[in-house]
PDB file of C-alpha atoms and ligand atoms in Angstrom:
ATOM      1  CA  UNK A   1      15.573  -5.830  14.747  1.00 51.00           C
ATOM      2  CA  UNK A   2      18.666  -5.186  12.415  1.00 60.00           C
ATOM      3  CA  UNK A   3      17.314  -4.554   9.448  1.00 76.00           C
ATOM      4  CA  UNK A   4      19.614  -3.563   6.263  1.00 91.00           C
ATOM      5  CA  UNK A   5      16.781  -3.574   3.515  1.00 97.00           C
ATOM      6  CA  UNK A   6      14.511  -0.912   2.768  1.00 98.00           C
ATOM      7  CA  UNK A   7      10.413  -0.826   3.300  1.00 98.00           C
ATOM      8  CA  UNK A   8       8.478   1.342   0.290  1.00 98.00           C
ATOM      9  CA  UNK A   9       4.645   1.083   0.461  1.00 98.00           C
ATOM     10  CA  UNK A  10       2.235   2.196  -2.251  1.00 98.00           C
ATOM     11  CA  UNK A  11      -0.898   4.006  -1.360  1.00 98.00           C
ATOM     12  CA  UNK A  12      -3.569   5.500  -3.129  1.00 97.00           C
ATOM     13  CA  UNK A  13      -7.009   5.297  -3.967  1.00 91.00           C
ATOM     14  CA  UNK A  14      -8.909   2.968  -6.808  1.00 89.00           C
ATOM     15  CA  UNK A  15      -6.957   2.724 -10.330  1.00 91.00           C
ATOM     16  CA  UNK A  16      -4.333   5.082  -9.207  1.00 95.00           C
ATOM     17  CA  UNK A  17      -2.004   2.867 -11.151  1.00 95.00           C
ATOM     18  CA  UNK A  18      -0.030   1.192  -7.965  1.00 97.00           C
ATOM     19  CA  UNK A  19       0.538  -2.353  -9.361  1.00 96.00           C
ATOM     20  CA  UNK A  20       1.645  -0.761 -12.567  1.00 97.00           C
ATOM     21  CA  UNK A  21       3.966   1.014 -10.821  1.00 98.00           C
ATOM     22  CA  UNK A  22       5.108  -1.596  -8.750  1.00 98.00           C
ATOM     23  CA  UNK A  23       6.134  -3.804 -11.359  1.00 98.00           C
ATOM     24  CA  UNK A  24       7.756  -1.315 -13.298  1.00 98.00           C
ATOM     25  CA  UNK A  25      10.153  -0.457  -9.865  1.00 98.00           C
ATOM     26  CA  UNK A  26      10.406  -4.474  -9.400  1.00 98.00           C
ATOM     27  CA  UNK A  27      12.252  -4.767 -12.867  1.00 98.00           C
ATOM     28  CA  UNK A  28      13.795  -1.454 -13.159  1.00 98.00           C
ATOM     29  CA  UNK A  29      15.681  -2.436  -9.493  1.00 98.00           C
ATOM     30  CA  UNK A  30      15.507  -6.354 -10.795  1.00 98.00           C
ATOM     31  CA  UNK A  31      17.919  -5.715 -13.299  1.00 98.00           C
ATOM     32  CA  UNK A  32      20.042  -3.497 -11.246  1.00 96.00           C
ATOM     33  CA  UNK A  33      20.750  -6.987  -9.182  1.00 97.00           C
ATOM     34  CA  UNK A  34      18.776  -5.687  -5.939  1.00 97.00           C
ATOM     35  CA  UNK A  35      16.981  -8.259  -4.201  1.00 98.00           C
ATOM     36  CA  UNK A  36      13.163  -7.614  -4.785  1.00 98.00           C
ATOM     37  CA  UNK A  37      10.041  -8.385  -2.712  1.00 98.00           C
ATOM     38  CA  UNK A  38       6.902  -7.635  -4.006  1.00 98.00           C
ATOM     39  CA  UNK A  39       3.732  -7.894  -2.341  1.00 98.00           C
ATOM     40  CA  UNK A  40       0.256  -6.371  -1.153  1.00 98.00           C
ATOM     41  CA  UNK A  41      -2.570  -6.119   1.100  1.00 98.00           C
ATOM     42  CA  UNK A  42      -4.945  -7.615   2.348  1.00 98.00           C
ATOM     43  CA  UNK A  43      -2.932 -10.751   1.856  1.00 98.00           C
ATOM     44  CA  UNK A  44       1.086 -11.083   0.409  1.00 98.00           C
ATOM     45  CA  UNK A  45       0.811 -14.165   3.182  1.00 98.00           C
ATOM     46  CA  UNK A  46      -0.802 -17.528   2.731  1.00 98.00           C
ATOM     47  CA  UNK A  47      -2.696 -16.632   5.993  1.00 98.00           C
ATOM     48  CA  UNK A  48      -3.372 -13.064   5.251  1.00 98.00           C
ATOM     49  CA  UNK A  49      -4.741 -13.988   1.621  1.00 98.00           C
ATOM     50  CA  UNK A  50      -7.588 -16.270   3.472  1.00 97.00           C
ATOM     51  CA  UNK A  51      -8.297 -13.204   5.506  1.00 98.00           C
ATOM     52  CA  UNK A  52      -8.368 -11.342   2.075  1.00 98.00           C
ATOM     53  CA  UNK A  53     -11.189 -13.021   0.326  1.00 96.00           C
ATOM     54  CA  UNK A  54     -12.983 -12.692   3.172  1.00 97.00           C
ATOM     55  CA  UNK A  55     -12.772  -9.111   3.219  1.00 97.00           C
ATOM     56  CA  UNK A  56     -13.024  -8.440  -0.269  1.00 96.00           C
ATOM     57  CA  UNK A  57     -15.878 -10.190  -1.378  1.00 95.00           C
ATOM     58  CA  UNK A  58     -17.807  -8.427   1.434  1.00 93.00           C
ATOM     59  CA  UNK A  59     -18.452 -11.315   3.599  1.00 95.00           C
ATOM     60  CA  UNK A  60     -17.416  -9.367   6.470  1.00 95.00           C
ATOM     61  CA  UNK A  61     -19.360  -6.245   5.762  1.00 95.00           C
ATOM     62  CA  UNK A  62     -22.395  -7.734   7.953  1.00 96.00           C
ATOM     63  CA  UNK A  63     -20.528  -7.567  10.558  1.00 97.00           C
ATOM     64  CA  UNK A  64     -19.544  -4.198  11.101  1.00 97.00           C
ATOM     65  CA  UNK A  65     -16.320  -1.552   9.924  1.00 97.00           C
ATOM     66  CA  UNK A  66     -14.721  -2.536  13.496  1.00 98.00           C
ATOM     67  CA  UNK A  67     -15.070  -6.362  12.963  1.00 98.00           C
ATOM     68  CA  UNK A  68     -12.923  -5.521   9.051  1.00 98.00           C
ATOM     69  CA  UNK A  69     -10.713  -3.200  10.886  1.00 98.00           C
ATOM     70  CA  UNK A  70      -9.479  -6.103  12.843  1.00 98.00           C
ATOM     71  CA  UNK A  71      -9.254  -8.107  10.092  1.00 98.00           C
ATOM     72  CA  UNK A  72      -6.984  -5.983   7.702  1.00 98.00           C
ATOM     73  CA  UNK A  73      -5.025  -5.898  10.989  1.00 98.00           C
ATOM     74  CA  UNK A  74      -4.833  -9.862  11.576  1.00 98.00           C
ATOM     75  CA  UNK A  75      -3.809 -10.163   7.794  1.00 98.00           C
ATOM     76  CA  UNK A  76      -1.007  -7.335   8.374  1.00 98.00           C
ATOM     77  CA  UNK A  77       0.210  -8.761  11.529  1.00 98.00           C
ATOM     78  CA  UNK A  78       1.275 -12.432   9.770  1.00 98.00           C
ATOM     79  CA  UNK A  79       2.195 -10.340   6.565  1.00 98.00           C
ATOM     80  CA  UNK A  80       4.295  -8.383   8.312  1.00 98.00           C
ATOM     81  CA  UNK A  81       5.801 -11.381  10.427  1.00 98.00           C
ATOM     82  CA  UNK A  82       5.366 -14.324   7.571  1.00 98.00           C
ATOM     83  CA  UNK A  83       7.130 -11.814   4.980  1.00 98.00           C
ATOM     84  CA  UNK A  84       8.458  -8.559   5.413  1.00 98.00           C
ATOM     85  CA  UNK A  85      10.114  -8.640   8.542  1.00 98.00           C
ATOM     86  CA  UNK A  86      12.507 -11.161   7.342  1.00 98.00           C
ATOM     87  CA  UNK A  87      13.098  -9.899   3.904  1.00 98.00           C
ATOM     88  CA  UNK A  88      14.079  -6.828   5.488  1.00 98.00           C
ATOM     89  CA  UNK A  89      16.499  -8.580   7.365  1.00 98.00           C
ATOM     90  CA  UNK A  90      18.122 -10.073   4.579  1.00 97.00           C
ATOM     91  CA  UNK A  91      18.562  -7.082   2.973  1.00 97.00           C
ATOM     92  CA  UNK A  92      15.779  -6.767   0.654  1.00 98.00           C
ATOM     93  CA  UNK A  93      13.865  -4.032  -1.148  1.00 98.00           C
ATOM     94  CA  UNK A  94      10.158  -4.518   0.030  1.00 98.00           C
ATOM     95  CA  UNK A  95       7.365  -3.048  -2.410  1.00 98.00           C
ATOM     96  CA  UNK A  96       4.357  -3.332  -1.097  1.00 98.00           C
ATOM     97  CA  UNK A  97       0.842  -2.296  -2.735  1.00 98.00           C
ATOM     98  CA  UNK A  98      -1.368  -0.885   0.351  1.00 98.00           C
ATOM     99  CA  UNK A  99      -0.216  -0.969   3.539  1.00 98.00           C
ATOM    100  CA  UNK A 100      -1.163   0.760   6.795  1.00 98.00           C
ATOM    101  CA  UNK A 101      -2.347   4.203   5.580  1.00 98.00           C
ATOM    102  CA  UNK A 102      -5.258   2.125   3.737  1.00 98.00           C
ATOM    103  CA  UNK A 103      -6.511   0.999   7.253  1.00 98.00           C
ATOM    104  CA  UNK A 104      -6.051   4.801   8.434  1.00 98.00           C
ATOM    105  CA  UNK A 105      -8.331   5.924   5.292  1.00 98.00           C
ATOM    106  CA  UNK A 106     -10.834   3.312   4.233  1.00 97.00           C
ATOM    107  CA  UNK A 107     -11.441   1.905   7.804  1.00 98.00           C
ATOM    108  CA  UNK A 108     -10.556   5.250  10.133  1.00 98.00           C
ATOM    109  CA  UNK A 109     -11.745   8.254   7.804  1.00 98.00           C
ATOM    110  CA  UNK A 110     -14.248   6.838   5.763  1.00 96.00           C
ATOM    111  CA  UNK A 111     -15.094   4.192   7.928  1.00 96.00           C
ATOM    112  CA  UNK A 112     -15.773   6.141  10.469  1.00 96.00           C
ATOM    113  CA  UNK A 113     -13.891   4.481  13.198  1.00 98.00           C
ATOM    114  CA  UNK A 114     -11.919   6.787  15.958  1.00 97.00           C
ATOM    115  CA  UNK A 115      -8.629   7.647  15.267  1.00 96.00           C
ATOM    116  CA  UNK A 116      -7.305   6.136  18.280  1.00 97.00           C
ATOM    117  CA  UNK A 117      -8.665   2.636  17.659  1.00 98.00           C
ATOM    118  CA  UNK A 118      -7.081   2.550  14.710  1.00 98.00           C
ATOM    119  CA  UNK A 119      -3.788   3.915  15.903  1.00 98.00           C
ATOM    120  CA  UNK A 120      -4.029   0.895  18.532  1.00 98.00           C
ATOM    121  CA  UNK A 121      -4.710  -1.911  16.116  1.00 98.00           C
ATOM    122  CA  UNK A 122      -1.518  -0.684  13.372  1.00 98.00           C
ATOM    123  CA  UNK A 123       0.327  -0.566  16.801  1.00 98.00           C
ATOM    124  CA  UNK A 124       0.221  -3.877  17.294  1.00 98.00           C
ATOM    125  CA  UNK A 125      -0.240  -5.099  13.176  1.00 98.00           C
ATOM    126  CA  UNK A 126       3.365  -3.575  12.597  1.00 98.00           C
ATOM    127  CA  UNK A 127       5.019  -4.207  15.525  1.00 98.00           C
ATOM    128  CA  UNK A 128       7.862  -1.586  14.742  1.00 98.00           C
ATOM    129  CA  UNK A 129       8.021  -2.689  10.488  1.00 98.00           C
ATOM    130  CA  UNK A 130       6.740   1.213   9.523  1.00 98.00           C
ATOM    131  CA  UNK A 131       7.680   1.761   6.033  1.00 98.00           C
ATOM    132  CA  UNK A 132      11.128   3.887   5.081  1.00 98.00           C
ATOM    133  CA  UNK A 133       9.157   5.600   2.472  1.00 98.00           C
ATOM    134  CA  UNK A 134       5.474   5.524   1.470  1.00 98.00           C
ATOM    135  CA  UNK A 135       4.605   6.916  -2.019  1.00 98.00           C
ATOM    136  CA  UNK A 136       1.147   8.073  -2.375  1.00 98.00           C
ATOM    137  CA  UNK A 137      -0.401   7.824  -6.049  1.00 98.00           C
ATOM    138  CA  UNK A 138      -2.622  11.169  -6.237  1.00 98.00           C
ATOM    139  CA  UNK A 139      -5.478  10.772  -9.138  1.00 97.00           C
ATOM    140  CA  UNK A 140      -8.923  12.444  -9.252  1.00 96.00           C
ATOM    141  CA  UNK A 141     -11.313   9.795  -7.861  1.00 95.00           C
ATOM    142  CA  UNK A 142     -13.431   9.949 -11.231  1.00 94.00           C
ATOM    143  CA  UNK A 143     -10.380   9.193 -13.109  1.00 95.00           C
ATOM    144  CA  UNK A 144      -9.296   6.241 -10.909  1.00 94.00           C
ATOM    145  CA  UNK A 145     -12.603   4.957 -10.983  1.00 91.00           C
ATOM    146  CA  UNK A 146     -12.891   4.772 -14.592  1.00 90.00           C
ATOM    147  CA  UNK A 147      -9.173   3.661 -14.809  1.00 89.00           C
ATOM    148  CA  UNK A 148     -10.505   0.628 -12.313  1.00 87.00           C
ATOM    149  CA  UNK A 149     -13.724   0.159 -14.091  1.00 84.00           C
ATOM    150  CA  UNK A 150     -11.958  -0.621 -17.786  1.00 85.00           C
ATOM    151  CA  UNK A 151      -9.526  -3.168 -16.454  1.00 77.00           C
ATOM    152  CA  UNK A 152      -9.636  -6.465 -17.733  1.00 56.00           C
ATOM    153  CA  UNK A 153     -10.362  -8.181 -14.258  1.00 54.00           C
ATOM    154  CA  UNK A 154     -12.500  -5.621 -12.855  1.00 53.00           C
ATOM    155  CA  UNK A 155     -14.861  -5.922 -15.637  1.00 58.00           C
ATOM    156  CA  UNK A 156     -14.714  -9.427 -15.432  1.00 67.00           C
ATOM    157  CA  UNK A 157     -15.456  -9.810 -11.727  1.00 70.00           C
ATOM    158  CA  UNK A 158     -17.557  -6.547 -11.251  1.00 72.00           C
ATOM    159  CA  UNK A 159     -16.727  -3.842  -8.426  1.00 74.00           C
ATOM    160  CA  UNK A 160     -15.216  -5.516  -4.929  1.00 79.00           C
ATOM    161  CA  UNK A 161     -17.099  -4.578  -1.672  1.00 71.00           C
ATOM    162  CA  UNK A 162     -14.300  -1.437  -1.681  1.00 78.00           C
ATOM    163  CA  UNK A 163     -15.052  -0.137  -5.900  1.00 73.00           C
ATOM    164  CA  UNK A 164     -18.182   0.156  -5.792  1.00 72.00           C
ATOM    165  CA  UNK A 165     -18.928   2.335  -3.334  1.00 82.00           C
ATOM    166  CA  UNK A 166     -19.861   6.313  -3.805  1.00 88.00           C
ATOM    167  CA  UNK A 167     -17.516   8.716  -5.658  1.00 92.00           C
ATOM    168  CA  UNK A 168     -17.876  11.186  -2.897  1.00 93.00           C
ATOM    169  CA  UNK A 169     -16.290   8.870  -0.577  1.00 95.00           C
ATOM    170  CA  UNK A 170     -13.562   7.694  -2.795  1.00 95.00           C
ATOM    171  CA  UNK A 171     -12.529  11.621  -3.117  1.00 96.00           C
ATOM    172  CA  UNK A 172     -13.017  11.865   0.699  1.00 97.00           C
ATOM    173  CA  UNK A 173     -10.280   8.945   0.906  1.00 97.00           C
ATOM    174  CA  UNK A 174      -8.183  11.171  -1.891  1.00 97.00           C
ATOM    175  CA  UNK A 175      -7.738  14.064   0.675  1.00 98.00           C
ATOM    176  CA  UNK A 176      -7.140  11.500   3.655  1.00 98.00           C
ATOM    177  CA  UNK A 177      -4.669  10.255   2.021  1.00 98.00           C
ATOM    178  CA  UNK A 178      -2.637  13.722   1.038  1.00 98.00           C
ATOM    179  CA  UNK A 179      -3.715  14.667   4.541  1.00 98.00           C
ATOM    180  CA  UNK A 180      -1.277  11.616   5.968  1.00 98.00           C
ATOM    181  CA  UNK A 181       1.317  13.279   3.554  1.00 98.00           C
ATOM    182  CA  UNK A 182       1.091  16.696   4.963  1.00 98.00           C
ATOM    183  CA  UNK A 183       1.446  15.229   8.668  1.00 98.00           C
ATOM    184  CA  UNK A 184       4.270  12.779   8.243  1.00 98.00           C
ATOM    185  CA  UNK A 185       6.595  14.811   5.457  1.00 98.00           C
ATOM    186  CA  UNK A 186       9.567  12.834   5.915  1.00 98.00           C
ATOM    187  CA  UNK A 187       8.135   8.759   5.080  1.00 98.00           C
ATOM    188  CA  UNK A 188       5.384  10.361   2.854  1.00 98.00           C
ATOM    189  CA  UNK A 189       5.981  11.307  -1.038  1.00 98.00           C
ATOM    190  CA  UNK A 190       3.040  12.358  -3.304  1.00 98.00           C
ATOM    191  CA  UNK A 191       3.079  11.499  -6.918  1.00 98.00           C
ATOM    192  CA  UNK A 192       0.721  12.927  -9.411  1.00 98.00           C
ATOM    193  CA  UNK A 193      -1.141   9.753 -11.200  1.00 97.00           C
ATOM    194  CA  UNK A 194      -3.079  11.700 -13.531  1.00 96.00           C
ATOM    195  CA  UNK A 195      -0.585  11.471 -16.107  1.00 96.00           C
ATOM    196  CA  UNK A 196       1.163   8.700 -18.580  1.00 95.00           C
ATOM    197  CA  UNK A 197       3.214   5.475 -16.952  1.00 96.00           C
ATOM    198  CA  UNK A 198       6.684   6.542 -17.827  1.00 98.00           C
ATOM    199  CA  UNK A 199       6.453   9.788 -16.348  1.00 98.00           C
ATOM    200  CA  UNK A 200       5.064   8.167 -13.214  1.00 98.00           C
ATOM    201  CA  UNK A 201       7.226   5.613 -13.422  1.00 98.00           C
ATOM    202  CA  UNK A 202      10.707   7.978 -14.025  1.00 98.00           C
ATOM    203  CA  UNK A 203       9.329   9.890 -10.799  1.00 98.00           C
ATOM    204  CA  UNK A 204       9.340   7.182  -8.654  1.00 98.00           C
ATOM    205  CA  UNK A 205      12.509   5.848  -9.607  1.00 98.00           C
ATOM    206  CA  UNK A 206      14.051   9.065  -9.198  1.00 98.00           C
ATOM    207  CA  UNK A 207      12.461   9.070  -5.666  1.00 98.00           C
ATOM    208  CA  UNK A 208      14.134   5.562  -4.870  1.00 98.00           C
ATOM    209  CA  UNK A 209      17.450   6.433  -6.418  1.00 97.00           C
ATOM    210  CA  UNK A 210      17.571   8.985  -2.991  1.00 96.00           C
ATOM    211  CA  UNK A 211      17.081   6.016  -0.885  1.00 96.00           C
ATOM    212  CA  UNK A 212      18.998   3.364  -2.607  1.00 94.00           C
ATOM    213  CA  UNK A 213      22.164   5.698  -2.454  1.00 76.00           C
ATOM    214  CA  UNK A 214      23.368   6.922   0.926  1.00 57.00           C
ATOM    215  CA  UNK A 215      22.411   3.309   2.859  1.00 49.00           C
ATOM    216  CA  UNK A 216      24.581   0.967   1.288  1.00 49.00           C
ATOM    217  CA  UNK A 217      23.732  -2.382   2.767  1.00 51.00           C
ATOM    218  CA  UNK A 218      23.771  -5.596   1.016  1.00 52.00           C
ATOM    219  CA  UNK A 219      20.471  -5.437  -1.354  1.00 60.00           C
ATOM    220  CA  UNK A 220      21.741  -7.404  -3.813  1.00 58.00           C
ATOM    221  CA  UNK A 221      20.400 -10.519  -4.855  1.00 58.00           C
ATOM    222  CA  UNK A 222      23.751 -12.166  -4.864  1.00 48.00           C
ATOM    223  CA  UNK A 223      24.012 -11.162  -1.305  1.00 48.00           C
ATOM    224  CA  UNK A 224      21.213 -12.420   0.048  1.00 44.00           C
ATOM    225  CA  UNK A 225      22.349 -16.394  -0.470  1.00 40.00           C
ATOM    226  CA  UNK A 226      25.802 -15.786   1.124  1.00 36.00           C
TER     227      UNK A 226
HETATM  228  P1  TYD B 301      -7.293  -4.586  -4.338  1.00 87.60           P
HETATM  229  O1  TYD B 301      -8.034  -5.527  -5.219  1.00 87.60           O
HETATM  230  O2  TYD B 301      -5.968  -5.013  -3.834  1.00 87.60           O
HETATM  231  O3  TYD B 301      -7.308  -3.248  -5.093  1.00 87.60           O
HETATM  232  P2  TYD B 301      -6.433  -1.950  -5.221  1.00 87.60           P
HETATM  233  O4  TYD B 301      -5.922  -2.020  -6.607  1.00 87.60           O
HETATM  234  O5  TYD B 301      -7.429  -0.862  -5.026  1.00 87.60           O
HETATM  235  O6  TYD B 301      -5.367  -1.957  -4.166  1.00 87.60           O
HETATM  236  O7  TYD B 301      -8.280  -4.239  -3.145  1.00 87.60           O
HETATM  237  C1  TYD B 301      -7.912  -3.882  -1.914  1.00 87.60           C
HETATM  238  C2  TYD B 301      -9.076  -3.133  -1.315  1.00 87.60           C
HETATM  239  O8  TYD B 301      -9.019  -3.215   0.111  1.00 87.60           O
HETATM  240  C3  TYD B 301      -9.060  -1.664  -1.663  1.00 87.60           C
HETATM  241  O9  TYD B 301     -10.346  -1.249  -2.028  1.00 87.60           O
HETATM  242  C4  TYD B 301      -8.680  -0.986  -0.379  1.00 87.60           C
HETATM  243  C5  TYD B 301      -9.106  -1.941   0.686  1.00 87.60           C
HETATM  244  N1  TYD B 301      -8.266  -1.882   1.906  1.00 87.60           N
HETATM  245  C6  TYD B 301      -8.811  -1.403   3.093  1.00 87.60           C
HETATM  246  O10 TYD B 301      -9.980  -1.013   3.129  1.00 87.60           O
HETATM  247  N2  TYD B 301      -8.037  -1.376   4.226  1.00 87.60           N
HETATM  248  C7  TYD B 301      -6.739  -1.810   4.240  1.00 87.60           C
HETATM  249  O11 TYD B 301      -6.056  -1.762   5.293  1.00 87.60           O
HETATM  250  C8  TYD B 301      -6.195  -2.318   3.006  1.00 87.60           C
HETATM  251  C9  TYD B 301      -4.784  -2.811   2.957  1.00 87.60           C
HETATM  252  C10 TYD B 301      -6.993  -2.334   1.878  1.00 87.60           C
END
């Protein structure tokens, strides 16, 4: 694949603050004239969105952790395909809120489901679209929770099949998530969450700034339509 744009997933666990982030990189490189993607999982496809509701409102859950492992890794496969192959081709920043490390964590560590299944299933969900840089949003699971919990929508709609489940395991996904930082140093960055947007926010940028620099390519938005 020739790909000029550059691939930067957000991980992290509940109300760590991703789509905040997200946005805030989206318009910071917006108005810089980069060409942005933004998008998420499960879904950021029409096709992987169906799969999404399915797996969110926990109408899956009967059916096993192995039976939603496969989903997640349907949705990625025509997310991946549908949208960020090609707007990596074309030169675009990709941003994408959750990506394979939440498979790795909610399905393989706290899912209990064997490392090597899971390995199996991303092999074939990605199909060589691993992101450049993955930036992992670090926040006490208590905090997050709470974070989560006040949100307008979430206390709308009530926990999803994912929120409500014990605060031990949400810290258990916490250190499988640094854990994936500590064994893949060079795509993985951690960022403390526990602390206000724009000093999140001025980290991060500072951590794309590195990556935007030395690669040149054609980003821009202007670019993109030649
Ligand atoms: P979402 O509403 O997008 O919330 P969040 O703000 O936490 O990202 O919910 C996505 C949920 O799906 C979240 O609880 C994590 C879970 N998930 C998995 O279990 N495996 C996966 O591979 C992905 C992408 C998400």
């Amino acid at each position: 694949m020739s790909r000029s744009g550059l691939f930067i997933s957000f991980e992290g666990g509940e109300g760590a603050g991703k789509s905040t982030q997200i946005r805030r990189l989206a318009e910071t490189l917006g108005a810089r004239g980069l060409d942005v993607v933004v998008t998420r999982e499960p879904g950021g496809s029409p096709g992987a969105e169906a799969v999404r509701h399915v797996l969110l409102n926990g109408a899956a859950e009967a059916y096993g952790t192995r039976m939603e492992a496969l989903l997640f890794a349907a949705a990625r496969s025509d997310h991946v395909e549908q949208v960020i192959r090609p707007a990596l081709e074309r030169g675009a920043v990709v941003l994408c809120d959750r990506f394979m490390d939440s498979s790795r964590v909610y399905q393989g560590v706290t899912g209990n489901l064997a490392p090597d299944f899971i390995e199996a299933l991303q092999r074939v969900a990605v199909n060589g679209v691993v992101p450049d840089r993955t930036i992992i949003l670090d926040i006490p699971a208590e905090q997050g929770l709470e974070r989560a919990r006040s949100r307008g929508q979430a206390a709308a709609e009530g926990p999803d099949r994912y929120e409500k489940e014990r605060l031990e395991t949400h810290e258990k996904r916490r250190d499988a998530f640094l854990d994936i930082a500590i064994r893949e140093p060079e795509r993985c960055r951690v960022v403390n969450a526990a602390r206000n947007a724009d000093q999140i926010a001025a980290e991060i940028e500072k951590l794309v700034d590195v990556l935007l620099k030395p690669k040149g390519g054609s980003r821009r938005a202007a670019d993109s339509n030649r």
